[in-house]
PDB file of C-alpha atoms in Angstrom:
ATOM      1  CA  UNK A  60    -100.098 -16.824  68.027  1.00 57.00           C
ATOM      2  CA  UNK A  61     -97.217 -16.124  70.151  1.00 61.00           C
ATOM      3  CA  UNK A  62     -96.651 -13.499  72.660  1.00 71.00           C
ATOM      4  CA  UNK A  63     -94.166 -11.243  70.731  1.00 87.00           C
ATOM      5  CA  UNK A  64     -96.744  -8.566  69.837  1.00 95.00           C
ATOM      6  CA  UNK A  65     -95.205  -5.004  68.555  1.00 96.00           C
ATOM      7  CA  UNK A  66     -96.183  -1.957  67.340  1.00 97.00           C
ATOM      8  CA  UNK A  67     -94.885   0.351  64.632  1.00 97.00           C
ATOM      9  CA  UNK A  68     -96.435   2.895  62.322  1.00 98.00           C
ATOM     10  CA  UNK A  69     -97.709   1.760  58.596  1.00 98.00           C
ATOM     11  CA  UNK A  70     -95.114   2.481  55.681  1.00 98.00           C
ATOM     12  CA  UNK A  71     -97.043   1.898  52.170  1.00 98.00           C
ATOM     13  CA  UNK A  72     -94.757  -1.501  51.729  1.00 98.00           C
ATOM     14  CA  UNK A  73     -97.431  -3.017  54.343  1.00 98.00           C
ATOM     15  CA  UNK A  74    -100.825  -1.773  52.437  1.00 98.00           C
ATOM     16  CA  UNK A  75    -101.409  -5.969  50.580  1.00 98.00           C
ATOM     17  CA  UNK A  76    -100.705  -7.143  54.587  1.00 98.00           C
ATOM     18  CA  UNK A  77    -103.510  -4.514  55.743  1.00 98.00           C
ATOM     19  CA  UNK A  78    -106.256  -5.388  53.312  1.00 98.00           C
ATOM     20  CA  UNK A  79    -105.431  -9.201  54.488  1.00 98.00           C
ATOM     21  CA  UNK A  80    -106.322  -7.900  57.960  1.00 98.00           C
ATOM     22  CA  UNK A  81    -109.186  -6.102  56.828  1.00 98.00           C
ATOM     23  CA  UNK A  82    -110.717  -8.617  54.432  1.00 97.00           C
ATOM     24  CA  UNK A  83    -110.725 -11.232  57.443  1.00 97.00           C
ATOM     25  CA  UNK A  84    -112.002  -8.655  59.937  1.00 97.00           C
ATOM     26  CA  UNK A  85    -114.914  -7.579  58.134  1.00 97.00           C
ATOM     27  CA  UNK A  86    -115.814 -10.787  57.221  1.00 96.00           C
ATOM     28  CA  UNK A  87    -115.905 -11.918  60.668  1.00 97.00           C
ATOM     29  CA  UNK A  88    -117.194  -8.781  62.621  1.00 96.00           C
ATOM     30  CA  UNK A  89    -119.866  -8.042  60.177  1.00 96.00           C
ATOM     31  CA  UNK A  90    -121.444 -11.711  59.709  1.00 95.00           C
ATOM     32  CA  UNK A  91    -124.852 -11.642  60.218  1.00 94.00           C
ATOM     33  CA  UNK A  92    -125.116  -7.537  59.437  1.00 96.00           C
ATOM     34  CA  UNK A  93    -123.976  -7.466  55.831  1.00 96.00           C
ATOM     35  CA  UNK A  94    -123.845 -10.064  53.137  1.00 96.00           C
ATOM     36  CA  UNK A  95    -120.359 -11.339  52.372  1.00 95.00           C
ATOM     37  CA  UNK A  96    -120.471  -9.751  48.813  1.00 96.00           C
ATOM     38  CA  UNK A  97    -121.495  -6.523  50.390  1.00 95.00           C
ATOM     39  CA  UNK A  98    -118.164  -6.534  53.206  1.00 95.00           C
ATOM     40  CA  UNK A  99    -116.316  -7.850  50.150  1.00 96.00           C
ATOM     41  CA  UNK A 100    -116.955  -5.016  47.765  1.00 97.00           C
ATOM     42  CA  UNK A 101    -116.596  -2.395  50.581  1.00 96.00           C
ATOM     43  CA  UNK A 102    -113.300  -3.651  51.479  1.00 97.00           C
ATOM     44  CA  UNK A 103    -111.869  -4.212  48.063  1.00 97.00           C
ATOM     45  CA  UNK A 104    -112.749  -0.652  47.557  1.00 97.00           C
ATOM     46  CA  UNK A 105    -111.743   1.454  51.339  1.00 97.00           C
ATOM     47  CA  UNK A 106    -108.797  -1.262  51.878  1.00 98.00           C
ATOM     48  CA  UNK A 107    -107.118  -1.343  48.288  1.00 97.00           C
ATOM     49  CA  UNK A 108    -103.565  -1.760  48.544  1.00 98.00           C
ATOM     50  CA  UNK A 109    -103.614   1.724  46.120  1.00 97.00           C
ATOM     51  CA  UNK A 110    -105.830   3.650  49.082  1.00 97.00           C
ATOM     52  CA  UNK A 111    -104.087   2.517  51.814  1.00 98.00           C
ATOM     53  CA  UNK A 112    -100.486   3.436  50.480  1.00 98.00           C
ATOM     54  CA  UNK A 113    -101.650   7.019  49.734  1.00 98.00           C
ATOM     55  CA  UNK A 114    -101.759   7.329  53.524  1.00 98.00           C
ATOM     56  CA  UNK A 115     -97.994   6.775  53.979  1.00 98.00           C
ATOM     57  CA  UNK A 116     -96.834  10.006  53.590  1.00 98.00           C
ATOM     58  CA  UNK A 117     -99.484  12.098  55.888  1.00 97.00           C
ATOM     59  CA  UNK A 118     -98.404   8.838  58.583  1.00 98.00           C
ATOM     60  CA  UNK A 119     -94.624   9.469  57.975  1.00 98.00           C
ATOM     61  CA  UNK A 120     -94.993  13.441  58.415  1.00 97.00           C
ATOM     62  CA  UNK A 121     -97.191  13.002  61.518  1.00 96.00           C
ATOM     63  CA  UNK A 122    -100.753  14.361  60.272  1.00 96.00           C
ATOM     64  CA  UNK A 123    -102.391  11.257  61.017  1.00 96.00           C
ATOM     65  CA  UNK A 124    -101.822   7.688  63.113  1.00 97.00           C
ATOM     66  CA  UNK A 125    -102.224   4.934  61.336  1.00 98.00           C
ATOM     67  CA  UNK A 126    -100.662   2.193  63.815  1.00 98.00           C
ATOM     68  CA  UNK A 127    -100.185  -1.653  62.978  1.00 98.00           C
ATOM     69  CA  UNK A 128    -100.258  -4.839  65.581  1.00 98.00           C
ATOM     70  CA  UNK A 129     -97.587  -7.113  64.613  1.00 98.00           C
ATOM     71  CA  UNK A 130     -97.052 -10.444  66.212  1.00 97.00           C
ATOM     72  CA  UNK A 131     -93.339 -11.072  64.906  1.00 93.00           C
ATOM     73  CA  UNK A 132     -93.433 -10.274  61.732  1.00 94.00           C
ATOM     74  CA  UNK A 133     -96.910 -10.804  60.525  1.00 97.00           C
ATOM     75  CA  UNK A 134     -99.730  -7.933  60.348  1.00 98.00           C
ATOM     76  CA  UNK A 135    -102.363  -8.601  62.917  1.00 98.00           C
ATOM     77  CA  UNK A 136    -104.331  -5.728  63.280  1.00 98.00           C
ATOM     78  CA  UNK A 137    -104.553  -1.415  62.386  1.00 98.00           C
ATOM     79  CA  UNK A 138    -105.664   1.628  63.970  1.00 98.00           C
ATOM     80  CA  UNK A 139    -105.868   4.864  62.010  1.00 98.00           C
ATOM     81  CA  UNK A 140    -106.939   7.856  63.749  1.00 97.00           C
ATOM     82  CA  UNK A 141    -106.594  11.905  63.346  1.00 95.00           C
ATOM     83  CA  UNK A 142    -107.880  15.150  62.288  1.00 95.00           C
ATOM     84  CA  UNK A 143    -111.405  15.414  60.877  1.00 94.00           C
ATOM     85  CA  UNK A 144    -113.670  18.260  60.071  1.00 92.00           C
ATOM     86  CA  UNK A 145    -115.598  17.073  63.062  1.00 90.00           C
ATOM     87  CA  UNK A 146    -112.632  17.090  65.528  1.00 94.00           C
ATOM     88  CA  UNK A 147    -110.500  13.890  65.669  1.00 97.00           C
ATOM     89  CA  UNK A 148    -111.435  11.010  64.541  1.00 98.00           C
ATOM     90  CA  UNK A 149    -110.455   7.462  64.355  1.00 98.00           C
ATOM     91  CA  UNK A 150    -111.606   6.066  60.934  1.00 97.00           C
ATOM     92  CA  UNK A 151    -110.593   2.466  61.684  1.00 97.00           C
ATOM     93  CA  UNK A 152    -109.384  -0.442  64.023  1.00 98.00           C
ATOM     94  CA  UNK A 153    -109.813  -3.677  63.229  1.00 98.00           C
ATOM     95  CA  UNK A 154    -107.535  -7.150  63.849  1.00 98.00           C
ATOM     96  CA  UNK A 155    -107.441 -10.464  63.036  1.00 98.00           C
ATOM     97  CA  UNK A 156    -110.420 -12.256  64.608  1.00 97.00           C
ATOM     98  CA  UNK A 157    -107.334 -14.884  66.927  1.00 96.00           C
ATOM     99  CA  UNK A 158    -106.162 -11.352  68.294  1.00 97.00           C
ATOM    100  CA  UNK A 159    -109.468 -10.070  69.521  1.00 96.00           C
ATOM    101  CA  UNK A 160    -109.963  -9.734  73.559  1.00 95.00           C
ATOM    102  CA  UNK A 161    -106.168  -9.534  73.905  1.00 95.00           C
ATOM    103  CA  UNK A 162    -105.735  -5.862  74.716  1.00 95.00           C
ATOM    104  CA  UNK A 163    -104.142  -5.307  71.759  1.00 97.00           C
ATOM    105  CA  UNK A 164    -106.561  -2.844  70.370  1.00 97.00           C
ATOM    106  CA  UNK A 165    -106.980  -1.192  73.472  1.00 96.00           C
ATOM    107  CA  UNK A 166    -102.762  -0.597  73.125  1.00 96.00           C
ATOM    108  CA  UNK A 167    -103.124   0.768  69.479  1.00 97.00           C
ATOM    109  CA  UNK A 168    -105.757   3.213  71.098  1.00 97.00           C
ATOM    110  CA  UNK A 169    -103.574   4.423  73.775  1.00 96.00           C
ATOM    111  CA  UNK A 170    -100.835   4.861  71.368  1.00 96.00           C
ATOM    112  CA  UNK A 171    -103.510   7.092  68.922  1.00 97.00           C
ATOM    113  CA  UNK A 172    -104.331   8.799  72.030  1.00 97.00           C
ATOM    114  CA  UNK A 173    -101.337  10.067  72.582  1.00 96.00           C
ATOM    115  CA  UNK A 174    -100.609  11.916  69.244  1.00 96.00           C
ATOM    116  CA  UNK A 175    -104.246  13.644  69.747  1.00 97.00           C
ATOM    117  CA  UNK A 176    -103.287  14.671  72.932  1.00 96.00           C
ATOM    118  CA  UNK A 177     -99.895  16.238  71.580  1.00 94.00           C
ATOM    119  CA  UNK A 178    -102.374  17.981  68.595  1.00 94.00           C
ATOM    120  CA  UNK A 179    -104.239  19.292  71.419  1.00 94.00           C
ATOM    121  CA  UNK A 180    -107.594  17.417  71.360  1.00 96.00           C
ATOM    122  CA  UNK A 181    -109.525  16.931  74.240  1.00 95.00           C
ATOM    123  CA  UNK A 182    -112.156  14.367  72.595  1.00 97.00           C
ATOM    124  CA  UNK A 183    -111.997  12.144  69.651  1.00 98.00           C
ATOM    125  CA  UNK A 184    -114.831  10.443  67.525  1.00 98.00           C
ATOM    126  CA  UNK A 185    -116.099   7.046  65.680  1.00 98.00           C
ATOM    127  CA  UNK A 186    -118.801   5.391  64.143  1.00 97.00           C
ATOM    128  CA  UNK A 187    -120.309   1.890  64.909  1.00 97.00           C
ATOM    129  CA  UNK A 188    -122.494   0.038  63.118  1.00 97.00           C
ATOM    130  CA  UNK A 189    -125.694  -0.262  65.198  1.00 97.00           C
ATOM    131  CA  UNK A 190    -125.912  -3.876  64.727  1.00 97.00           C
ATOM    132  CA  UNK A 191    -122.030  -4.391  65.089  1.00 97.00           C
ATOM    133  CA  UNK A 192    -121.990  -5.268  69.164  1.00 96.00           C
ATOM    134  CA  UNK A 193    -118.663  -6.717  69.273  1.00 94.00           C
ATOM    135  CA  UNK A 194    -117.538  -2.970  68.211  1.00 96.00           C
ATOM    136  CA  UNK A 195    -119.846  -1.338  70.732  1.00 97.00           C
ATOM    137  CA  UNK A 196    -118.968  -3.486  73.256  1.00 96.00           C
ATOM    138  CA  UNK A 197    -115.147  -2.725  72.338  1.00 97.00           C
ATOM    139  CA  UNK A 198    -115.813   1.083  72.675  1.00 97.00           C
ATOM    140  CA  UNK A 199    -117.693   1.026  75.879  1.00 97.00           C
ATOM    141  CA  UNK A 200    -114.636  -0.724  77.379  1.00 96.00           C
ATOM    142  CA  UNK A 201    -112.249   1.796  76.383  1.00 96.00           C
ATOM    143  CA  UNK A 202    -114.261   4.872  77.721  1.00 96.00           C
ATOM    144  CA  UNK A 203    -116.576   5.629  74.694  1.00 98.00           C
ATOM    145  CA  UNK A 204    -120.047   7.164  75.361  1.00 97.00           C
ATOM    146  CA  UNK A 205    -122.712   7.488  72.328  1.00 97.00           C
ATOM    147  CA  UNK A 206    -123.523  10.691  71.029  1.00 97.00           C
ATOM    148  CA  UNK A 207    -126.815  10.061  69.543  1.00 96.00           C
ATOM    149  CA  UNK A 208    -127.486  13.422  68.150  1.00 96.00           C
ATOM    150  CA  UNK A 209    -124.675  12.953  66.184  1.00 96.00           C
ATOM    151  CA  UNK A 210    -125.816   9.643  64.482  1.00 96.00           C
ATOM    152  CA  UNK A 211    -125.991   8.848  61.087  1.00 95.00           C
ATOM    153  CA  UNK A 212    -128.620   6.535  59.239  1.00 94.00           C
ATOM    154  CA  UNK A 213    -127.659   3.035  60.804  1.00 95.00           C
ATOM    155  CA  UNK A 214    -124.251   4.297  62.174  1.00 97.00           C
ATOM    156  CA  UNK A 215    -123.992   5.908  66.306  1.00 97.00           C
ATOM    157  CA  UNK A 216    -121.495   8.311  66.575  1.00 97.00           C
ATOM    158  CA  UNK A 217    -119.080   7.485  70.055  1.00 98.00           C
ATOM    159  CA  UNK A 218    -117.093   9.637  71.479  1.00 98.00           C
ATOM    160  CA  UNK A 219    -114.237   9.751  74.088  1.00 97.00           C
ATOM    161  CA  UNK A 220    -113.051  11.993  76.204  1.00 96.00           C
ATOM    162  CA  UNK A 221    -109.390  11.950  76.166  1.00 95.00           C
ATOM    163  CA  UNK A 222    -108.719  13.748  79.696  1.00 84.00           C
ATOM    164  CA  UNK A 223    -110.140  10.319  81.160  1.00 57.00           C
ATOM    165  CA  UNK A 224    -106.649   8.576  81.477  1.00 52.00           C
ATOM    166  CA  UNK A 225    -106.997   4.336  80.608  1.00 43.00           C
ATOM    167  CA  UNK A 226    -104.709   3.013  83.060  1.00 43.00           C
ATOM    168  CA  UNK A 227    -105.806  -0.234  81.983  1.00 43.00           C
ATOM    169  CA  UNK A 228    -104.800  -0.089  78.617  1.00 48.00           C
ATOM    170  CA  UNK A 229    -102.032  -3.435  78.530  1.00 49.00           C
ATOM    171  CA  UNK A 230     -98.155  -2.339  77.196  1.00 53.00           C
ATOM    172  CA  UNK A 231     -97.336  -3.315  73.689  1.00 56.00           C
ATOM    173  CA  UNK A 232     -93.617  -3.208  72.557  1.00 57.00           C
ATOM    174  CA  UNK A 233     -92.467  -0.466  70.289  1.00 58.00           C
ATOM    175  CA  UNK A 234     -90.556  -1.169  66.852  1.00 57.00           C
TER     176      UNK A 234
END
């Protein structure tokens, strides 16, 4: 891993890179919660190279983020985030289990937050596995408090205030 870690928004040429990502990711993060076949399945179907290109075009007319960690040239991590029918929402961060603890999620987050901010939301949303601590531990860090009324079956609902400025969130290098 070296310390040359960018950012840049997703063009559908990086979709087979970003189902790497997320094929590793879920594997590690939910060991223990799902079967392998189970994280397998779900990611060959949400994290198809097909799927993920489709969002290329709402990400290059700025409708939704859908940020990538680099570390020179390789894929190392996502964050998609925008509009829901619940508010805003971000549907998905995840990086390579080497780049975890490094602030870089916390940077793709700041850099989602900002586009919510400029659509004028005050809050945004996710869902967490209940089991999945490394992701609630992740969330608490970066200013998420759990909405339990909003639950769903073995998923809490988090939410974040975006008026509470992260100071702590590390810089990243833009592409």
């Amino acid at each position: 891993m070296s310390q040359n870690i960018t950012c840049r928004p997703f063009i559908a040429e990086d979709a087979e890179a970003v189902a790497v990502v997320a094929r590793a990711a879920w594997a590690w993060t939910y060991a223990g919660i799902f079967a392998p076949a189970t994280s397998a399945q779900f990611v060959a179907t949400h994290y198809a190279p097909e799927r993920l290109r489709a969002l290329a075009p709402a990400v290059a007319a700025s409708r939704l983020v859908f940020d990538l960690a680099l570390d020179d040239e390789t894929v190392v991590g996502f964050c998609n985030l925008g509009p829901s029918a619940a508010g805003a929402e971000l549907y998905r961060i995840y990086l390579l289990p080497a780049y975890v603890r490094k602030g870089i999620g916390a940077a793709l987050l700041a850099r989602g937050e900002v586009f919510l901010r400029t659509q004028g939301f005050t809050t945004y949303h996710c869902f967490v596995h209940c089991a999945n601590q490394r992701g609630q531990q992740f969330y608490a860090r970066q200013g998420f408090h759990r909405m339990p009324q909003r639950d769903r079956e073995d998923e809490w609902c988090l939410e974040k205030s975006l008026a509470e400025l992260l100071s702590t969130a590390p810089e990243v290098s833009e592409r």
